[in-house]
PDB file of C-alpha atoms and ligand atoms in Angstrom:
ATOM      1  CA  UNK A  23     139.172 102.869 -10.366  1.00 45.00           C
ATOM      2  CA  UNK A  24     136.168 105.132 -10.232  1.00 51.00           C
ATOM      3  CA  UNK A  25     137.973 108.096  -8.624  1.00 51.00           C
ATOM      4  CA  UNK A  26     139.756 110.898 -10.432  1.00 60.00           C
ATOM      5  CA  UNK A  27     143.014 110.104  -8.600  1.00 75.00           C
ATOM      6  CA  UNK A  28     146.383 109.946 -10.301  1.00 87.00           C
ATOM      7  CA  UNK A  29     148.493 107.566  -8.173  1.00 91.00           C
ATOM      8  CA  UNK A  30     151.640 109.133  -6.732  1.00 92.00           C
ATOM      9  CA  UNK A  31     154.583 106.778  -6.935  1.00 91.00           C
ATOM     10  CA  UNK A  32     156.474 108.903  -4.415  1.00 92.00           C
ATOM     11  CA  UNK A  33     153.830 108.035  -1.777  1.00 94.00           C
ATOM     12  CA  UNK A  34     153.808 104.316  -2.566  1.00 92.00           C
ATOM     13  CA  UNK A  35     150.298 104.506  -4.001  1.00 94.00           C
ATOM     14  CA  UNK A  36     149.375 101.072  -5.344  1.00 96.00           C
ATOM     15  CA  UNK A  37     145.653 100.756  -4.855  1.00 97.00           C
ATOM     16  CA  UNK A  38     143.872  97.452  -4.272  1.00 97.00           C
ATOM     17  CA  UNK A  39     141.360  96.871  -7.050  1.00 96.00           C
ATOM     18  CA  UNK A  40     140.207  93.298  -6.439  1.00 98.00           C
ATOM     19  CA  UNK A  41     137.011  92.931  -4.423  1.00 98.00           C
ATOM     20  CA  UNK A  42     137.750  89.326  -3.435  1.00 98.00           C
ATOM     21  CA  UNK A  43     141.175  90.142  -2.076  1.00 98.00           C
ATOM     22  CA  UNK A  44     139.796  93.105  -0.145  1.00 98.00           C
ATOM     23  CA  UNK A  45     137.107  90.842   1.302  1.00 98.00           C
ATOM     24  CA  UNK A  46     139.708  88.186   2.216  1.00 98.00           C
ATOM     25  CA  UNK A  47     141.871  90.754   3.983  1.00 98.00           C
ATOM     26  CA  UNK A  48     138.929  92.114   5.964  1.00 98.00           C
ATOM     27  CA  UNK A  49     137.936  88.568   6.966  1.00 98.00           C
ATOM     28  CA  UNK A  50     141.483  87.571   7.921  1.00 98.00           C
ATOM     29  CA  UNK A  51     141.683  90.455  10.390  1.00 98.00           C
ATOM     30  CA  UNK A  52     139.021  88.835  12.546  1.00 97.00           C
ATOM     31  CA  UNK A  53     137.554  92.133  13.724  1.00 98.00           C
ATOM     32  CA  UNK A  54     135.113  92.446  16.617  1.00 98.00           C
ATOM     33  CA  UNK A  55     132.404  95.085  17.230  1.00 98.00           C
ATOM     34  CA  UNK A  56     134.249  96.562  20.223  1.00 97.00           C
ATOM     35  CA  UNK A  57     137.554  97.113  18.394  1.00 98.00           C
ATOM     36  CA  UNK A  58     139.356 100.411  17.908  1.00 98.00           C
ATOM     37  CA  UNK A  59     141.268 100.198  14.626  1.00 98.00           C
ATOM     38  CA  UNK A  60     143.948 102.440  13.174  1.00 98.00           C
ATOM     39  CA  UNK A  61     144.259 102.173   9.388  1.00 98.00           C
ATOM     40  CA  UNK A  62     147.502 103.335   7.806  1.00 98.00           C
ATOM     41  CA  UNK A  63     147.141 104.816   4.318  1.00 98.00           C
ATOM     42  CA  UNK A  64     143.431 104.354   3.566  1.00 98.00           C
ATOM     43  CA  UNK A  65     143.900 105.773   0.044  1.00 97.00           C
ATOM     44  CA  UNK A  66     140.482 105.981  -1.602  1.00 97.00           C
ATOM     45  CA  UNK A  67     138.879 104.004   1.235  1.00 98.00           C
ATOM     46  CA  UNK A  68     138.368 100.621  -0.458  1.00 98.00           C
ATOM     47  CA  UNK A  69     139.517  98.668   2.599  1.00 98.00           C
ATOM     48  CA  UNK A  70     138.240 101.296   5.019  1.00 98.00           C
ATOM     49  CA  UNK A  71     134.647 100.802   3.892  1.00 98.00           C
ATOM     50  CA  UNK A  72     134.856  97.086   4.719  1.00 98.00           C
ATOM     51  CA  UNK A  73     136.439  97.659   8.130  1.00 98.00           C
ATOM     52  CA  UNK A  74     134.458 100.629   9.421  1.00 98.00           C
ATOM     53  CA  UNK A  75     131.044  98.894   9.755  1.00 98.00           C
ATOM     54  CA  UNK A  76     132.601  95.998  11.728  1.00 98.00           C
ATOM     55  CA  UNK A  77     134.270  97.973  14.517  1.00 98.00           C
ATOM     56  CA  UNK A  78     133.543 100.486  17.268  1.00 98.00           C
ATOM     57  CA  UNK A  79     135.929 103.097  15.961  1.00 97.00           C
ATOM     58  CA  UNK A  80     138.086 103.474  12.877  1.00 98.00           C
ATOM     59  CA  UNK A  81     140.872 106.067  12.784  1.00 98.00           C
ATOM     60  CA  UNK A  82     142.457 106.465   9.345  1.00 98.00           C
ATOM     61  CA  UNK A  83     145.757 108.273   8.769  1.00 98.00           C
ATOM     62  CA  UNK A  84     146.374 109.477   5.202  1.00 98.00           C
ATOM     63  CA  UNK A  85     149.204 111.787   4.125  1.00 98.00           C
ATOM     64  CA  UNK A  86     147.890 112.696   0.668  1.00 97.00           C
ATOM     65  CA  UNK A  87     145.835 115.876   0.792  1.00 97.00           C
ATOM     66  CA  UNK A  88     143.659 114.976  -2.213  1.00 96.00           C
ATOM     67  CA  UNK A  89     142.873 111.514  -0.868  1.00 97.00           C
ATOM     68  CA  UNK A  90     142.176 112.972   2.561  1.00 98.00           C
ATOM     69  CA  UNK A  91     139.626 115.326   0.982  1.00 97.00           C
ATOM     70  CA  UNK A  92     138.059 112.432  -0.907  1.00 97.00           C
ATOM     71  CA  UNK A  93     137.815 110.342   2.279  1.00 98.00           C
ATOM     72  CA  UNK A  94     136.290 113.213   4.222  1.00 97.00           C
ATOM     73  CA  UNK A  95     133.445 113.424   1.757  1.00 97.00           C
ATOM     74  CA  UNK A  96     133.136 109.667   1.295  1.00 97.00           C
ATOM     75  CA  UNK A  97     132.756 109.086   5.056  1.00 98.00           C
ATOM     76  CA  UNK A  98     130.960 112.342   5.903  1.00 97.00           C
ATOM     77  CA  UNK A  99     128.466 111.745   8.706  1.00 96.00           C
ATOM     78  CA  UNK A 100     129.863 108.307   9.618  1.00 98.00           C
ATOM     79  CA  UNK A 101     130.061 108.536  13.395  1.00 97.00           C
ATOM     80  CA  UNK A 102     132.733 105.950  14.132  1.00 98.00           C
ATOM     81  CA  UNK A 103     135.146 107.208  11.464  1.00 98.00           C
ATOM     82  CA  UNK A 104     137.932 109.728  12.099  1.00 97.00           C
ATOM     83  CA  UNK A 105     140.321 110.913   9.426  1.00 98.00           C
ATOM     84  CA  UNK A 106     143.715 112.225  10.478  1.00 98.00           C
ATOM     85  CA  UNK A 107     145.648 113.923   7.692  1.00 98.00           C
ATOM     86  CA  UNK A 108     149.413 113.551   8.071  1.00 97.00           C
ATOM     87  CA  UNK A 109     152.443 111.296   8.181  1.00 98.00           C
ATOM     88  CA  UNK A 110     151.962 108.043  10.094  1.00 98.00           C
ATOM     89  CA  UNK A 111     155.593 108.200  11.213  1.00 98.00           C
ATOM     90  CA  UNK A 112     154.796 111.365  13.146  1.00 97.00           C
ATOM     91  CA  UNK A 113     151.729 109.941  14.888  1.00 96.00           C
ATOM     92  CA  UNK A 114     151.540 108.657  18.446  1.00 95.00           C
ATOM     93  CA  UNK A 115     149.029 105.786  18.310  1.00 92.00           C
ATOM     94  CA  UNK A 116     148.330 106.086  22.001  1.00 88.00           C
ATOM     95  CA  UNK A 117     147.185 109.695  21.594  1.00 91.00           C
ATOM     96  CA  UNK A 118     145.063 108.845  18.557  1.00 91.00           C
ATOM     97  CA  UNK A 119     143.350 105.966  20.338  1.00 90.00           C
ATOM     98  CA  UNK A 120     142.945 107.685  23.681  1.00 88.00           C
ATOM     99  CA  UNK A 121     144.718 104.843  25.542  1.00 82.00           C
ATOM    100  CA  UNK A 122     142.239 102.281  24.134  1.00 90.00           C
ATOM    101  CA  UNK A 123     143.629  98.882  23.121  1.00 96.00           C
ATOM    102  CA  UNK A 124     144.396  99.403  19.461  1.00 97.00           C
ATOM    103  CA  UNK A 125     144.509  97.208  16.375  1.00 98.00           C
ATOM    104  CA  UNK A 126     146.603  98.502  13.464  1.00 98.00           C
ATOM    105  CA  UNK A 127     145.915  97.563   9.835  1.00 98.00           C
ATOM    106  CA  UNK A 128     146.963  98.804   6.443  1.00 98.00           C
ATOM    107  CA  UNK A 129     147.993  98.275   2.886  1.00 98.00           C
ATOM    108  CA  UNK A 130     151.057 100.362   3.559  1.00 97.00           C
ATOM    109  CA  UNK A 131     153.368 102.339   1.294  1.00 95.00           C
ATOM    110  CA  UNK A 132     156.223  99.881   0.695  1.00 93.00           C
ATOM    111  CA  UNK A 133     158.979 102.513   0.649  1.00 94.00           C
ATOM    112  CA  UNK A 134     158.654 102.987   4.418  1.00 97.00           C
ATOM    113  CA  UNK A 135     157.773  99.425   5.480  1.00 97.00           C
ATOM    114  CA  UNK A 136     160.600  99.025   8.009  1.00 97.00           C
ATOM    115  CA  UNK A 137     160.115 102.493   9.458  1.00 98.00           C
ATOM    116  CA  UNK A 138     156.416 101.807   9.994  1.00 98.00           C
ATOM    117  CA  UNK A 139     157.106  98.443  11.637  1.00 98.00           C
ATOM    118  CA  UNK A 140     159.691  99.859  14.033  1.00 97.00           C
ATOM    119  CA  UNK A 141     157.606 102.989  14.698  1.00 98.00           C
ATOM    120  CA  UNK A 142     154.843 100.734  16.021  1.00 98.00           C
ATOM    121  CA  UNK A 143     157.202  98.309  17.761  1.00 97.00           C
ATOM    122  CA  UNK A 144     158.474 101.322  19.716  1.00 96.00           C
ATOM    123  CA  UNK A 145     154.916 102.321  20.597  1.00 95.00           C
ATOM    124  CA  UNK A 146     153.402  98.884  21.175  1.00 96.00           C
ATOM    125  CA  UNK A 147     152.203  99.481  24.724  1.00 92.00           C
ATOM    126  CA  UNK A 148     148.489  99.598  23.869  1.00 94.00           C
ATOM    127  CA  UNK A 149     148.692  97.581  20.633  1.00 96.00           C
ATOM    128  CA  UNK A 150     146.757  94.330  20.454  1.00 98.00           C
ATOM    129  CA  UNK A 151     147.929  93.420  16.986  1.00 98.00           C
ATOM    130  CA  UNK A 152     149.097  94.859  13.694  1.00 98.00           C
ATOM    131  CA  UNK A 153     148.314  93.491  10.231  1.00 98.00           C
ATOM    132  CA  UNK A 154     150.159  95.025   7.298  1.00 98.00           C
ATOM    133  CA  UNK A 155     150.141  94.216   3.602  1.00 98.00           C
ATOM    134  CA  UNK A 156     153.707  94.492   2.364  1.00 98.00           C
ATOM    135  CA  UNK A 157     156.239  93.313  -0.161  1.00 97.00           C
ATOM    136  CA  UNK A 158     156.369  89.519   0.027  1.00 98.00           C
ATOM    137  CA  UNK A 159     160.147  89.335   0.499  1.00 97.00           C
ATOM    138  CA  UNK A 160     159.870  91.475   3.621  1.00 98.00           C
ATOM    139  CA  UNK A 161     157.000  89.336   4.907  1.00 98.00           C
ATOM    140  CA  UNK A 162     159.135  86.210   4.483  1.00 98.00           C
ATOM    141  CA  UNK A 163     161.948  87.861   6.450  1.00 98.00           C
ATOM    142  CA  UNK A 164     159.561  88.639   9.301  1.00 98.00           C
ATOM    143  CA  UNK A 165     158.184  85.103   9.433  1.00 98.00           C
ATOM    144  CA  UNK A 166     161.617  83.425   9.191  1.00 97.00           C
ATOM    145  CA  UNK A 167     163.000  81.320  12.036  1.00 97.00           C
ATOM    146  CA  UNK A 168     166.534  80.481  13.212  1.00 96.00           C
ATOM    147  CA  UNK A 169     168.526  78.754  10.489  1.00 94.00           C
ATOM    148  CA  UNK A 170     166.441  80.213   7.633  1.00 95.00           C
ATOM    149  CA  UNK A 171     168.428  82.314   5.171  1.00 93.00           C
ATOM    150  CA  UNK A 172     165.937  85.176   5.683  1.00 95.00           C
ATOM    151  CA  UNK A 173     166.299  85.168   9.486  1.00 97.00           C
ATOM    152  CA  UNK A 174     167.584  88.550  10.675  1.00 97.00           C
ATOM    153  CA  UNK A 175     166.769  91.644  12.724  1.00 97.00           C
ATOM    154  CA  UNK A 176     163.145  91.865  11.525  1.00 97.00           C
ATOM    155  CA  UNK A 177     162.445  88.273  12.556  1.00 98.00           C
ATOM    156  CA  UNK A 178     164.202  88.493  15.909  1.00 98.00           C
ATOM    157  CA  UNK A 179     162.467  91.726  16.883  1.00 98.00           C
ATOM    158  CA  UNK A 180     159.112  90.396  15.668  1.00 98.00           C
ATOM    159  CA  UNK A 181     159.561  87.231  17.753  1.00 98.00           C
ATOM    160  CA  UNK A 182     160.620  89.305  20.740  1.00 98.00           C
ATOM    161  CA  UNK A 183     157.528  91.481  20.838  1.00 98.00           C
ATOM    162  CA  UNK A 184     154.869  89.294  19.222  1.00 98.00           C
ATOM    163  CA  UNK A 185     153.752  86.155  17.459  1.00 98.00           C
ATOM    164  CA  UNK A 186     154.153  86.992  13.783  1.00 98.00           C
ATOM    165  CA  UNK A 187     152.623  85.095  10.877  1.00 98.00           C
ATOM    166  CA  UNK A 188     151.764  85.473   7.220  1.00 98.00           C
ATOM    167  CA  UNK A 189     147.973  85.463   6.884  1.00 98.00           C
ATOM    168  CA  UNK A 190     147.606  85.832   3.118  1.00 98.00           C
ATOM    169  CA  UNK A 191     149.721  85.928   0.002  1.00 98.00           C
ATOM    170  CA  UNK A 192     148.549  88.449  -2.568  1.00 98.00           C
ATOM    171  CA  UNK A 193     149.728  88.622  -6.203  1.00 98.00           C
ATOM    172  CA  UNK A 194     150.878  91.900  -7.752  1.00 98.00           C
ATOM    173  CA  UNK A 195     148.030  91.735 -10.282  1.00 98.00           C
ATOM    174  CA  UNK A 196     145.413  92.932  -7.758  1.00 98.00           C
ATOM    175  CA  UNK A 197     146.950  96.415  -7.462  1.00 97.00           C
ATOM    176  CA  UNK A 198     146.705  99.464  -9.668  1.00 96.00           C
ATOM    177  CA  UNK A 199     149.217 100.553 -10.739  1.00 96.00           C
ATOM    178  CA  UNK A 200     150.752  97.089 -10.634  1.00 96.00           C
ATOM    179  CA  UNK A 201     153.897  96.988  -8.472  1.00 96.00           C
ATOM    180  CA  UNK A 202     157.004  95.044  -9.468  1.00 96.00           C
ATOM    181  CA  UNK A 203     156.651  92.644  -6.523  1.00 97.00           C
ATOM    182  CA  UNK A 204     154.083  90.320  -4.959  1.00 98.00           C
ATOM    183  CA  UNK A 205     152.701  91.030  -1.498  1.00 98.00           C
ATOM    184  CA  UNK A 206     151.692  89.321   1.724  1.00 98.00           C
ATOM    185  CA  UNK A 207     149.626  90.213   4.761  1.00 98.00           C
ATOM    186  CA  UNK A 208     151.591  89.824   7.996  1.00 98.00           C
ATOM    187  CA  UNK A 209     150.047  89.947  11.446  1.00 98.00           C
ATOM    188  CA  UNK A 210     151.861  90.481  14.726  1.00 98.00           C
ATOM    189  CA  UNK A 211     149.967  89.634  17.920  1.00 98.00           C
ATOM    190  CA  UNK A 212     151.788  91.552  20.615  1.00 98.00           C
ATOM    191  CA  UNK A 213     152.648  90.130  24.030  1.00 98.00           C
ATOM    192  CA  UNK A 214     155.170  90.869  26.754  1.00 97.00           C
ATOM    193  CA  UNK A 215     156.197  87.286  27.525  1.00 96.00           C
ATOM    194  CA  UNK A 216     159.775  88.013  26.516  1.00 95.00           C
ATOM    195  CA  UNK A 217     160.193  91.701  27.241  1.00 95.00           C
ATOM    196  CA  UNK A 218     158.983  91.472  30.831  1.00 95.00           C
ATOM    197  CA  UNK A 219     162.173  89.574  31.705  1.00 93.00           C
ATOM    198  CA  UNK A 220     164.392  91.882  29.685  1.00 96.00           C
ATOM    199  CA  UNK A 221     166.613  94.179  31.765  1.00 95.00           C
ATOM    200  CA  UNK A 222     167.541  96.724  29.083  1.00 95.00           C
ATOM    201  CA  UNK A 223     165.661  96.832  25.774  1.00 95.00           C
ATOM    202  CA  UNK A 224     168.097  99.339  24.220  1.00 95.00           C
ATOM    203  CA  UNK A 225     171.028  97.053  24.941  1.00 96.00           C
ATOM    204  CA  UNK A 226     169.072  94.096  23.525  1.00 97.00           C
ATOM    205  CA  UNK A 227     168.513  95.940  20.248  1.00 97.00           C
ATOM    206  CA  UNK A 228     172.156  97.005  20.023  1.00 97.00           C
ATOM    207  CA  UNK A 229     173.243  93.423  20.587  1.00 97.00           C
ATOM    208  CA  UNK A 230     170.993  91.989  17.876  1.00 97.00           C
ATOM    209  CA  UNK A 231     171.848  94.778  15.412  1.00 97.00           C
ATOM    210  CA  UNK A 232     175.574  94.459  15.993  1.00 97.00           C
ATOM    211  CA  UNK A 233     175.561  90.687  15.563  1.00 97.00           C
ATOM    212  CA  UNK A 234     173.456  90.762  12.376  1.00 97.00           C
ATOM    213  CA  UNK A 235     175.546  93.667  11.061  1.00 95.00           C
ATOM    214  CA  UNK A 236     178.126  90.935  10.355  1.00 94.00           C
ATOM    215  CA  UNK A 237     175.851  87.927  10.050  1.00 91.00           C
ATOM    216  CA  UNK A 238     178.435  85.609   8.487  1.00 92.00           C
ATOM    217  CA  UNK A 239     180.849  86.063  11.374  1.00 94.00           C
ATOM    218  CA  UNK A 240     181.048  84.208  14.650  1.00 96.00           C
ATOM    219  CA  UNK A 241     179.696  86.384  17.418  1.00 96.00           C
ATOM    220  CA  UNK A 242     183.036  86.304  19.185  1.00 96.00           C
ATOM    221  CA  UNK A 243     184.297  88.500  16.350  1.00 96.00           C
ATOM    222  CA  UNK A 244     181.309  90.673  15.572  1.00 96.00           C
ATOM    223  CA  UNK A 245     180.626  91.580  19.220  1.00 97.00           C
ATOM    224  CA  UNK A 246     184.102  92.032  20.637  1.00 95.00           C
ATOM    225  CA  UNK A 247     184.485  95.775  19.896  1.00 94.00           C
ATOM    226  CA  UNK A 248     181.179  96.822  21.386  1.00 95.00           C
ATOM    227  CA  UNK A 249     180.396  94.417  24.227  1.00 95.00           C
ATOM    228  CA  UNK A 250     181.988  92.911  27.306  1.00 93.00           C
ATOM    229  CA  UNK A 251     182.718  89.373  26.132  1.00 95.00           C
ATOM    230  CA  UNK A 252     183.669  88.306  29.662  1.00 95.00           C
ATOM    231  CA  UNK A 253     180.036  88.756  30.623  1.00 96.00           C
ATOM    232  CA  UNK A 254     179.169  86.302  27.845  1.00 96.00           C
ATOM    233  CA  UNK A 255     181.597  83.590  28.957  1.00 96.00           C
ATOM    234  CA  UNK A 256     178.734  81.143  29.515  1.00 96.00           C
ATOM    235  CA  UNK A 257     177.617  81.414  25.862  1.00 97.00           C
ATOM    236  CA  UNK A 258     178.990  79.682  22.799  1.00 97.00           C
ATOM    237  CA  UNK A 259     180.229  82.664  20.810  1.00 97.00           C
ATOM    238  CA  UNK A 260     181.505  80.555  17.952  1.00 97.00           C
ATOM    239  CA  UNK A 261     177.904  80.518  16.753  1.00 96.00           C
ATOM    240  CA  UNK A 262     176.599  82.870  14.088  1.00 96.00           C
ATOM    241  CA  UNK A 263     173.618  85.129  14.787  1.00 97.00           C
ATOM    242  CA  UNK A 264     171.331  83.243  12.415  1.00 95.00           C
ATOM    243  CA  UNK A 265     171.507  80.206  14.733  1.00 95.00           C
ATOM    244  CA  UNK A 266     170.101  81.982  17.805  1.00 97.00           C
ATOM    245  CA  UNK A 267     166.492  82.230  18.883  1.00 96.00           C
ATOM    246  CA  UNK A 268     164.880  84.859  21.096  1.00 97.00           C
ATOM    247  CA  UNK A 269     165.642  82.948  24.304  1.00 97.00           C
ATOM    248  CA  UNK A 270     169.366  83.057  23.464  1.00 97.00           C
ATOM    249  CA  UNK A 271     169.303  86.771  22.638  1.00 97.00           C
ATOM    250  CA  UNK A 272     167.416  87.554  25.846  1.00 97.00           C
ATOM    251  CA  UNK A 273     169.828  85.565  27.976  1.00 97.00           C
ATOM    252  CA  UNK A 274     172.845  87.236  26.389  1.00 98.00           C
ATOM    253  CA  UNK A 275     171.412  90.739  26.746  1.00 97.00           C
ATOM    254  CA  UNK A 276     170.518  90.112  30.386  1.00 97.00           C
ATOM    255  CA  UNK A 277     174.018  88.775  31.094  1.00 97.00           C
ATOM    256  CA  UNK A 278     175.514  91.921  29.566  1.00 97.00           C
ATOM    257  CA  UNK A 279     173.149  94.152  31.524  1.00 96.00           C
ATOM    258  CA  UNK A 280     174.048  92.390  34.783  1.00 95.00           C
ATOM    259  CA  UNK A 281     177.798  92.800  34.275  1.00 92.00           C
ATOM    260  CA  UNK A 282     179.792  95.951  34.703  1.00 60.00           C
ATOM    261  CA  UNK A 283     180.752  97.535  31.385  1.00 55.00           C
ATOM    262  CA  UNK A 284     184.180  96.269  30.295  1.00 47.00           C
ATOM    263  CA  UNK A 285     185.210  99.323  28.345  1.00 50.00           C
ATOM    264  CA  UNK A 286     184.770 102.987  29.272  1.00 48.00           C
TER     265      UNK A 286
HETATM  266  N1  LIG B 320     144.540 101.439   1.386  1.00 88.37           N
HETATM  267  C1  LIG B 320     144.544 101.826  -0.006  1.00 88.37           C
HETATM  268  C2  LIG B 320     144.337 100.608  -0.867  1.00 88.37           C
HETATM  269  O1  LIG B 320     144.495  99.484  -0.361  1.00 88.37           O
HETATM  270  O2  LIG B 320     144.004 100.757  -2.052  1.00 88.37           O
HETATM  271  C3  LIG B 320     145.822 102.566  -0.402  1.00 88.37           C
HETATM  272  C4  LIG B 320     147.100 101.779  -0.201  1.00 88.37           C
HETATM  273  S1  LIG B 320     148.556 102.543  -0.901  1.00 88.37           S
HETATM  274  C5  LIG B 320     149.627 101.116  -1.038  1.00 88.37           C
HETATM  275  C6  LIG B 320     149.324 103.385   0.477  1.00 88.37           C
HETATM  276  C7  LIG B 320     148.608 104.604   1.006  1.00 88.37           C
HETATM  277  O3  LIG B 320     149.395 105.179   2.063  1.00 88.37           O
HETATM  278  C8  LIG B 320     148.392 105.713  -0.004  1.00 88.37           C
HETATM  279  O4  LIG B 320     147.080 106.188   0.114  1.00 88.37           O
HETATM  280  C9  LIG B 320     149.396 106.801   0.410  1.00 88.37           C
HETATM  281  O5  LIG B 320     148.992 108.104   0.075  1.00 88.37           O
HETATM  282  C10 LIG B 320     149.459 106.593   1.907  1.00 88.37           C
HETATM  283  N2  LIG B 320     150.709 107.048   2.514  1.00 88.37           N
HETATM  284  C11 LIG B 320     151.951 107.099   1.960  1.00 88.37           C
HETATM  285  N3  LIG B 320     152.859 107.524   2.857  1.00 88.37           N
HETATM  286  C12 LIG B 320     152.178 107.751   4.019  1.00 88.37           C
HETATM  287  C13 LIG B 320     152.557 108.236   5.300  1.00 88.37           C
HETATM  288  N4  LIG B 320     153.830 108.523   5.585  1.00 88.37           N
HETATM  289  N5  LIG B 320     151.604 108.372   6.254  1.00 88.37           N
HETATM  290  C14 LIG B 320     150.300 108.052   5.970  1.00 88.37           C
HETATM  291  N6  LIG B 320     149.884 107.610   4.782  1.00 88.37           N
HETATM  292  C15 LIG B 320     150.808 107.461   3.806  1.00 88.37           C
END
């Protein structure tokens, strides 16, 4: 790397050093000239410099003060580039983008992968899509379907809010320092096809979390302490959560929402 930067492990700093992979990521994002893009963790700006010329506006959020200083000078005078120094988990994407439809991208710090995903799921109102490079095992869990051993909360929530797919698989050798795991680029294309029929999103999440909290158990057992099983009489609760798809979860959550709570 040509920058005097000592990578900080504590901030998940594994920099991409392969020009082909960077090019492939930028191509896979399918950017358009009118897009507003939020990049998480631009680092030294290796991906940023490929994205910025292709879009209307690029907002980059970097927590590391030294890297933020480097980026400010690297992109000085570039009109469509804005650097925001701080923690992505404290940012409101809607405020950053000024209510514009927003596309989120990033080679993210792996130690906060789930937090980042759920932070944006919770703030998806103006999100078009989100493409994140992450640990490959996590990517496989997101892309899993019912019956797959990896199918769990990440997959169900991803399928509830979006179409999720793995766009690229990236070996560990293209990062510096080299991480102990391979990576993959996942993209979620958000839609409200499922959530617009959902009566209570909080209840839906509690239901899915509770069931997968004891994924080997029949739902009759894992749900009985927290939910009104009478409201679920029409469902086969001898099934295990890994057998259910989004349509089943939605129907169960709506049945619970429609019924009076069984327990005070
Ligand atoms: N995009 C660069 C690349 O591909 O080489 C850097 C990727 S590195 C895996 C992750 C980046 O996220 C680092 O620059 C790190 O400082 C930054 N980062 C770590 N935690 C962050 C946080 N909470 N908010 C914003 N950026 C963060």
